[in-house]
């Protein structure tokens, strides 16, 4: 009797990739694309819109204004001014984040009105930019005098 030797052949046509190999090729291509962006910029100094480098938190805080307010007491010293308390606004509302010079000017105007005629309110404000904090208002003069 003749022995029958079985050779396991798949049901795939010759020249085609199996589903597993296709997933491996796709994963490798995506991983290479993800690594190529940072490598192109950090190793070779190449910047291109097609291969983007990884940047975490690149625009968080840009344009946001950090402001502090002080009011002069009738007896002379400056004391910190709580803008939320003075304007009767909730701490998680619109006053929490001042995003432009126009909003800062509006807050200052509202504080001056709430403080009354002749109030001396000093404002120190800086705005976040890509090159760091930029001073936009100093406490050198009374903000209500404008």
mmCIF file with all atom_site columns, C-alpha atoms in Angstrom:
data_model
loop_
_atom_site.group_PDB
_atom_site.id
_atom_site.type_symbol
_atom_site.label_atom_id
_atom_site.label_alt_id
_atom_site.label_comp_id
_atom_site.label_asym_id
_atom_site.label_entity_id
_atom_site.label_seq_id
_atom_site.pdbx_PDB_ins_code
_atom_site.Cartn_x
_atom_site.Cartn_y
_atom_site.Cartn_z
_atom_site.occupancy
_atom_site.B_iso_or_equiv
_atom_site.pdbx_formal_charge
_atom_site.auth_seq_id
_atom_site.auth_comp_id
_atom_site.auth_asym_id
_atom_site.auth_atom_id
_atom_site.pdbx_PDB_model_num
ATOM 1   C CA . UNK A 1 1   ? 0.000   0.000   0.000  1.00 0.00 ? 1   UNK A CA 1
ATOM 2   C CA . UNK A 1 2   ? 1.056   3.426   -0.708 1.00 0.00 ? 2   UNK A CA 1
ATOM 3   C CA . UNK A 1 3   ? 1.368   5.912   2.058  1.00 0.00 ? 3   UNK A CA 1
ATOM 4   C CA . UNK A 1 4   ? -0.475  9.130   1.441  1.00 0.00 ? 4   UNK A CA 1
ATOM 5   C CA . UNK A 1 5   ? 1.446   12.166  2.526  1.00 0.00 ? 5   UNK A CA 1
ATOM 6   C CA . UNK A 1 6   ? -0.743  15.109  3.273  1.00 0.00 ? 6   UNK A CA 1
ATOM 7   C CA . UNK A 1 7   ? 0.626   18.551  2.664  1.00 0.00 ? 7   UNK A CA 1
ATOM 8   C CA . UNK A 1 8   ? -1.488  21.196  4.362  1.00 0.00 ? 8   UNK A CA 1
ATOM 9   C CA . UNK A 1 9   ? -2.210  23.939  1.912  1.00 0.00 ? 9   UNK A CA 1
ATOM 10  C CA . UNK A 1 10  ? -4.398  26.863  2.821  1.00 0.00 ? 10  UNK A CA 1
ATOM 11  C CA . UNK A 1 11  ? -7.462  27.894  0.950  1.00 0.00 ? 11  UNK A CA 1
ATOM 12  C CA . UNK A 1 12  ? -5.767  31.157  0.001  1.00 0.00 ? 12  UNK A CA 1
ATOM 13  C CA . UNK A 1 13  ? -4.828  31.923  -3.540 1.00 0.00 ? 13  UNK A CA 1
ATOM 14  C CA . UNK A 1 14  ? -1.112  32.192  -4.199 1.00 0.00 ? 14  UNK A CA 1
ATOM 15  C CA . UNK A 1 15  ? 0.342   35.695  -3.817 1.00 0.00 ? 15  UNK A CA 1
ATOM 16  C CA . UNK A 1 16  ? -2.207  36.987  -1.289 1.00 0.00 ? 16  UNK A CA 1
ATOM 17  C CA . UNK A 1 17  ? -1.556  37.950  2.318  1.00 0.00 ? 17  UNK A CA 1
ATOM 18  C CA . UNK A 1 18  ? -3.448  36.289  5.099  1.00 0.00 ? 18  UNK A CA 1
ATOM 19  C CA . UNK A 1 19  ? -5.623  38.449  7.324  1.00 0.00 ? 19  UNK A CA 1
ATOM 20  C CA . UNK A 1 20  ? -3.080  38.176  10.156 1.00 0.00 ? 20  UNK A CA 1
ATOM 21  C CA . UNK A 1 21  ? -0.213  39.283  7.953  1.00 0.00 ? 21  UNK A CA 1
ATOM 22  C CA . UNK A 1 22  ? -2.300  42.114  6.531  1.00 0.00 ? 22  UNK A CA 1
ATOM 23  C CA . UNK A 1 23  ? -3.006  43.377  10.066 1.00 0.00 ? 23  UNK A CA 1
ATOM 24  C CA . UNK A 1 24  ? 0.696   43.111  10.901 1.00 0.00 ? 24  UNK A CA 1
ATOM 25  C CA . UNK A 1 25  ? 1.660   45.109  7.801  1.00 0.00 ? 25  UNK A CA 1
ATOM 26  C CA . UNK A 1 26  ? -0.989  47.769  8.578  1.00 0.00 ? 26  UNK A CA 1
ATOM 27  C CA . UNK A 1 27  ? 0.122   48.020  12.215 1.00 0.00 ? 27  UNK A CA 1
ATOM 28  C CA . UNK A 1 28  ? 3.779   48.304  11.215 1.00 0.00 ? 28  UNK A CA 1
ATOM 29  C CA . UNK A 1 29  ? 2.988   51.020  8.656  1.00 0.00 ? 29  UNK A CA 1
ATOM 30  C CA . UNK A 1 30  ? 0.950   53.059  11.160 1.00 0.00 ? 30  UNK A CA 1
ATOM 31  C CA . UNK A 1 31  ? 3.603   52.672  13.874 1.00 0.00 ? 31  UNK A CA 1
ATOM 32  C CA . UNK A 1 32  ? 6.351   53.728  11.461 1.00 0.00 ? 32  UNK A CA 1
ATOM 33  C CA . UNK A 1 33  ? 4.311   56.785  10.453 1.00 0.00 ? 33  UNK A CA 1
ATOM 34  C CA . UNK A 1 34  ? 3.799   57.736  14.109 1.00 0.00 ? 34  UNK A CA 1
ATOM 35  C CA . UNK A 1 35  ? 7.495   57.424  14.914 1.00 0.00 ? 35  UNK A CA 1
ATOM 36  C CA . UNK A 1 36  ? 8.643   59.148  11.707 1.00 0.00 ? 36  UNK A CA 1
ATOM 37  C CA . UNK A 1 37  ? 7.143   62.536  12.673 1.00 0.00 ? 37  UNK A CA 1
ATOM 38  C CA . UNK A 1 38  ? 9.103   63.117  15.878 1.00 0.00 ? 38  UNK A CA 1
ATOM 39  C CA . UNK A 1 39  ? 12.190  61.440  14.436 1.00 0.00 ? 39  UNK A CA 1
ATOM 40  C CA . UNK A 1 40  ? 12.171  63.634  11.325 1.00 0.00 ? 40  UNK A CA 1
ATOM 41  C CA . UNK A 1 41  ? 12.133  66.813  13.406 1.00 0.00 ? 41  UNK A CA 1
ATOM 42  C CA . UNK A 1 42  ? 14.257  65.808  16.384 1.00 0.00 ? 42  UNK A CA 1
ATOM 43  C CA . UNK A 1 43  ? 16.938  63.828  14.572 1.00 0.00 ? 43  UNK A CA 1
ATOM 44  C CA . UNK A 1 44  ? 17.033  65.333  11.083 1.00 0.00 ? 44  UNK A CA 1
ATOM 45  C CA . UNK A 1 45  ? 15.564  68.807  11.745 1.00 0.00 ? 45  UNK A CA 1
ATOM 46  C CA . UNK A 1 46  ? 12.940  68.386  9.022  1.00 0.00 ? 46  UNK A CA 1
ATOM 47  C CA . UNK A 1 47  ? 9.546   70.012  9.519  1.00 0.00 ? 47  UNK A CA 1
ATOM 48  C CA . UNK A 1 48  ? 6.723   69.007  7.227  1.00 0.00 ? 48  UNK A CA 1
ATOM 49  C CA . UNK A 1 49  ? 2.926   69.041  7.511  1.00 0.00 ? 49  UNK A CA 1
ATOM 50  C CA . UNK A 1 50  ? 2.853   65.363  6.535  1.00 0.00 ? 50  UNK A CA 1
ATOM 51  C CA . UNK A 1 51  ? 5.168   64.187  9.320  1.00 0.00 ? 51  UNK A CA 1
ATOM 52  C CA . UNK A 1 52  ? 4.149   66.123  12.391 1.00 0.00 ? 52  UNK A CA 1
ATOM 53  C CA . UNK A 1 53  ? 6.113   66.026  15.604 1.00 0.00 ? 53  UNK A CA 1
ATOM 54  C CA . UNK A 1 54  ? 4.489   65.286  18.907 1.00 0.00 ? 54  UNK A CA 1
ATOM 55  C CA . UNK A 1 55  ? 3.758   68.335  21.009 1.00 0.00 ? 55  UNK A CA 1
ATOM 56  C CA . UNK A 1 56  ? 1.891   68.026  24.258 1.00 0.00 ? 56  UNK A CA 1
ATOM 57  C CA . UNK A 1 57  ? -0.181  70.978  25.375 1.00 0.00 ? 57  UNK A CA 1
ATOM 58  C CA . UNK A 1 58  ? 1.136   73.378  22.754 1.00 0.00 ? 58  UNK A CA 1
ATOM 59  C CA . UNK A 1 59  ? -1.673  75.924  22.981 1.00 0.00 ? 59  UNK A CA 1
ATOM 60  C CA . UNK A 1 60  ? -3.057  75.430  26.467 1.00 0.00 ? 60  UNK A CA 1
ATOM 61  C CA . UNK A 1 61  ? -3.163  78.780  28.224 1.00 0.00 ? 61  UNK A CA 1
ATOM 62  C CA . UNK A 1 62  ? -2.309  80.888  25.198 1.00 0.00 ? 62  UNK A CA 1
ATOM 63  C CA . UNK A 1 63  ? -4.188  84.157  25.407 1.00 0.00 ? 63  UNK A CA 1
ATOM 64  C CA . UNK A 1 64  ? -5.413  83.526  28.940 1.00 0.00 ? 64  UNK A CA 1
ATOM 65  C CA . UNK A 1 65  ? -4.989  86.463  31.265 1.00 0.00 ? 65  UNK A CA 1
ATOM 66  C CA . UNK A 1 66  ? -3.743  86.076  34.821 1.00 0.00 ? 66  UNK A CA 1
ATOM 67  C CA . UNK A 1 67  ? -4.981  89.106  36.764 1.00 0.00 ? 67  UNK A CA 1
ATOM 68  C CA . UNK A 1 68  ? -4.871  90.189  40.377 1.00 0.00 ? 68  UNK A CA 1
ATOM 69  C CA . UNK A 1 69  ? -6.783  93.101  41.821 1.00 0.00 ? 69  UNK A CA 1
ATOM 70  C CA . UNK A 1 70  ? -6.198  95.319  44.856 1.00 0.00 ? 70  UNK A CA 1
ATOM 71  C CA . UNK A 1 71  ? -8.297  98.128  46.269 1.00 0.00 ? 71  UNK A CA 1
ATOM 72  C CA . UNK A 1 72  ? -7.097  100.997 48.426 1.00 0.00 ? 72  UNK A CA 1
ATOM 73  C CA . UNK A 1 73  ? -8.850  101.248 51.773 1.00 0.00 ? 73  UNK A CA 1
ATOM 74  C CA . UNK A 1 74  ? -9.942  104.674 53.003 1.00 0.00 ? 74  UNK A CA 1
ATOM 75  C CA . UNK A 1 75  ? -7.145  104.599 55.608 1.00 0.00 ? 75  UNK A CA 1
ATOM 76  C CA . UNK A 1 76  ? -4.499  104.098 52.893 1.00 0.00 ? 76  UNK A CA 1
ATOM 77  C CA . UNK A 1 77  ? -3.222  100.515 52.472 1.00 0.00 ? 77  UNK A CA 1
ATOM 78  C CA . UNK A 1 78  ? -3.926  98.339  49.419 1.00 0.00 ? 78  UNK A CA 1
ATOM 79  C CA . UNK A 1 79  ? -5.718  95.055  50.144 1.00 0.00 ? 79  UNK A CA 1
ATOM 80  C CA . UNK A 1 80  ? -6.477  92.150  47.809 1.00 0.00 ? 80  UNK A CA 1
ATOM 81  C CA . UNK A 1 81  ? -9.812  92.468  46.013 1.00 0.00 ? 81  UNK A CA 1
ATOM 82  C CA . UNK A 1 82  ? -11.909 89.381  45.366 1.00 0.00 ? 82  UNK A CA 1
ATOM 83  C CA . UNK A 1 83  ? -13.600 90.080  42.030 1.00 0.00 ? 83  UNK A CA 1
ATOM 84  C CA . UNK A 1 84  ? -16.150 87.310  42.531 1.00 0.00 ? 84  UNK A CA 1
ATOM 85  C CA . UNK A 1 85  ? -17.278 88.665  45.883 1.00 0.00 ? 85  UNK A CA 1
ATOM 86  C CA . UNK A 1 86  ? -17.262 92.305  44.746 1.00 0.00 ? 86  UNK A CA 1
ATOM 87  C CA . UNK A 1 87  ? -19.392 91.563  41.673 1.00 0.00 ? 87  UNK A CA 1
ATOM 88  C CA . UNK A 1 88  ? -21.565 88.903  43.314 1.00 0.00 ? 88  UNK A CA 1
ATOM 89  C CA . UNK A 1 89  ? -20.568 86.348  40.681 1.00 0.00 ? 89  UNK A CA 1
ATOM 90  C CA . UNK A 1 90  ? -20.139 82.580  41.126 1.00 0.00 ? 90  UNK A CA 1
ATOM 91  C CA . UNK A 1 91  ? -16.553 81.335  41.247 1.00 0.00 ? 91  UNK A CA 1
ATOM 92  C CA . UNK A 1 92  ? -17.188 78.851  38.436 1.00 0.00 ? 92  UNK A CA 1
ATOM 93  C CA . UNK A 1 93  ? -18.872 81.350  36.116 1.00 0.00 ? 93  UNK A CA 1
ATOM 94  C CA . UNK A 1 94  ? -17.661 83.708  33.384 1.00 0.00 ? 94  UNK A CA 1
ATOM 95  C CA . UNK A 1 95  ? -15.341 85.666  35.678 1.00 0.00 ? 95  UNK A CA 1
ATOM 96  C CA . UNK A 1 96  ? -13.207 82.602  36.370 1.00 0.00 ? 96  UNK A CA 1
ATOM 97  C CA . UNK A 1 97  ? -11.299 82.850  33.103 1.00 0.00 ? 97  UNK A CA 1
ATOM 98  C CA . UNK A 1 98  ? -10.441 86.171  31.451 1.00 0.00 ? 98  UNK A CA 1
ATOM 99  C CA . UNK A 1 99  ? -9.421  85.439  27.875 1.00 0.00 ? 99  UNK A CA 1
ATOM 100 C CA . UNK A 1 100 ? -8.820  88.812  26.216 1.00 0.00 ? 100 UNK A CA 1
ATOM 101 C CA . UNK A 1 101 ? -7.840  92.405  26.912 1.00 0.00 ? 101 UNK A CA 1
ATOM 102 C CA . UNK A 1 102 ? -11.421 93.431  26.165 1.00 0.00 ? 102 UNK A CA 1
ATOM 103 C CA . UNK A 1 103 ? -12.752 91.057  28.840 1.00 0.00 ? 103 UNK A CA 1
ATOM 104 C CA . UNK A 1 104 ? -10.174 92.424  31.305 1.00 0.00 ? 104 UNK A CA 1
ATOM 105 C CA . UNK A 1 105 ? -11.262 95.990  30.542 1.00 0.00 ? 105 UNK A CA 1
ATOM 106 C CA . UNK A 1 106 ? -14.886 94.967  31.077 1.00 0.00 ? 106 UNK A CA 1
ATOM 107 C CA . UNK A 1 107 ? -14.092 93.362  34.447 1.00 0.00 ? 107 UNK A CA 1
ATOM 108 C CA . UNK A 1 108 ? -12.130 96.453  35.535 1.00 0.00 ? 108 UNK A CA 1
ATOM 109 C CA . UNK A 1 109 ? -15.012 98.734  34.527 1.00 0.00 ? 109 UNK A CA 1
ATOM 110 C CA . UNK A 1 110 ? -17.528 96.596  36.437 1.00 0.00 ? 110 UNK A CA 1
ATOM 111 C CA . UNK A 1 111 ? -15.279 96.577  39.524 1.00 0.00 ? 111 UNK A CA 1
ATOM 112 C CA . UNK A 1 112 ? -14.886 100.366 39.400 1.00 0.00 ? 112 UNK A CA 1
ATOM 113 C CA . UNK A 1 113 ? -18.662 100.821 39.148 1.00 0.00 ? 113 UNK A CA 1
ATOM 114 C CA . UNK A 1 114 ? -19.255 98.389  42.033 1.00 0.00 ? 114 UNK A CA 1
ATOM 115 C CA . UNK A 1 115 ? -16.593 100.090 44.196 1.00 0.00 ? 115 UNK A CA 1
ATOM 116 C CA . UNK A 1 116 ? -18.162 103.488 43.677 1.00 0.00 ? 116 UNK A CA 1
ATOM 117 C CA . UNK A 1 117 ? -16.989 106.974 42.750 1.00 0.00 ? 117 UNK A CA 1
ATOM 118 C CA . UNK A 1 118 ? -13.344 107.704 43.543 1.00 0.00 ? 118 UNK A CA 1
ATOM 119 C CA . UNK A 1 119 ? -12.318 104.077 44.066 1.00 0.00 ? 119 UNK A CA 1
ATOM 120 C CA . UNK A 1 120 ? -8.622  103.250 43.723 1.00 0.00 ? 120 UNK A CA 1
ATOM 121 C CA . UNK A 1 121 ? -8.298  99.788  42.183 1.00 0.00 ? 121 UNK A CA 1
ATOM 122 C CA . UNK A 1 122 ? -4.890  98.500  41.106 1.00 0.00 ? 122 UNK A CA 1
ATOM 123 C CA . UNK A 1 123 ? -4.634  95.717  38.538 1.00 0.00 ? 123 UNK A CA 1
ATOM 124 C CA . UNK A 1 124 ? -1.667  93.516  37.710 1.00 0.00 ? 124 UNK A CA 1
ATOM 125 C CA . UNK A 1 125 ? -2.309  91.424  34.608 1.00 0.00 ? 125 UNK A CA 1
ATOM 126 C CA . UNK A 1 126 ? -0.231  89.275  32.309 1.00 0.00 ? 126 UNK A CA 1
ATOM 127 C CA . UNK A 1 127 ? -1.159  87.266  29.254 1.00 0.00 ? 127 UNK A CA 1
ATOM 128 C CA . UNK A 1 128 ? 0.171   83.854  28.243 1.00 0.00 ? 128 UNK A CA 1
ATOM 129 C CA . UNK A 1 129 ? 2.004   83.831  24.898 1.00 0.00 ? 129 UNK A CA 1
ATOM 130 C CA . UNK A 1 130 ? 4.262   81.328  23.157 1.00 0.00 ? 130 UNK A CA 1
ATOM 131 C CA . UNK A 1 131 ? 7.297   83.300  24.322 1.00 0.00 ? 131 UNK A CA 1
ATOM 132 C CA . UNK A 1 132 ? 6.106   83.410  27.943 1.00 0.00 ? 132 UNK A CA 1
ATOM 133 C CA . UNK A 1 133 ? 4.080   85.791  30.089 1.00 0.00 ? 133 UNK A CA 1
ATOM 134 C CA . UNK A 1 134 ? 3.653   89.312  28.725 1.00 0.00 ? 134 UNK A CA 1
ATOM 135 C CA . UNK A 1 135 ? 2.668   92.102  31.130 1.00 0.00 ? 135 UNK A CA 1
ATOM 136 C CA . UNK A 1 136 ? -0.438  93.874  29.850 1.00 0.00 ? 136 UNK A CA 1
ATOM 137 C CA . UNK A 1 137 ? -1.404  95.928  32.906 1.00 0.00 ? 137 UNK A CA 1
ATOM 138 C CA . UNK A 1 138 ? 0.681   97.127  35.848 1.00 0.00 ? 138 UNK A CA 1
ATOM 139 C CA . UNK A 1 139 ? -0.445  98.391  39.222 1.00 0.00 ? 139 UNK A CA 1
ATOM 140 C CA . UNK A 1 140 ? 1.429   101.666 38.829 1.00 0.00 ? 140 UNK A CA 1
ATOM 141 C CA . UNK A 1 141 ? -1.751  103.701 38.508 1.00 0.00 ? 141 UNK A CA 1
ATOM 142 C CA . UNK A 1 142 ? -5.398  103.610 39.490 1.00 0.00 ? 142 UNK A CA 1
ATOM 143 C CA . UNK A 1 143 ? -7.315  101.522 36.949 1.00 0.00 ? 143 UNK A CA 1
ATOM 144 C CA . UNK A 1 144 ? -10.509 103.459 37.707 1.00 0.00 ? 144 UNK A CA 1
ATOM 145 C CA . UNK A 1 145 ? -8.915  106.791 36.764 1.00 0.00 ? 145 UNK A CA 1
ATOM 146 C CA . UNK A 1 146 ? -9.048  105.982 33.040 1.00 0.00 ? 146 UNK A CA 1
#
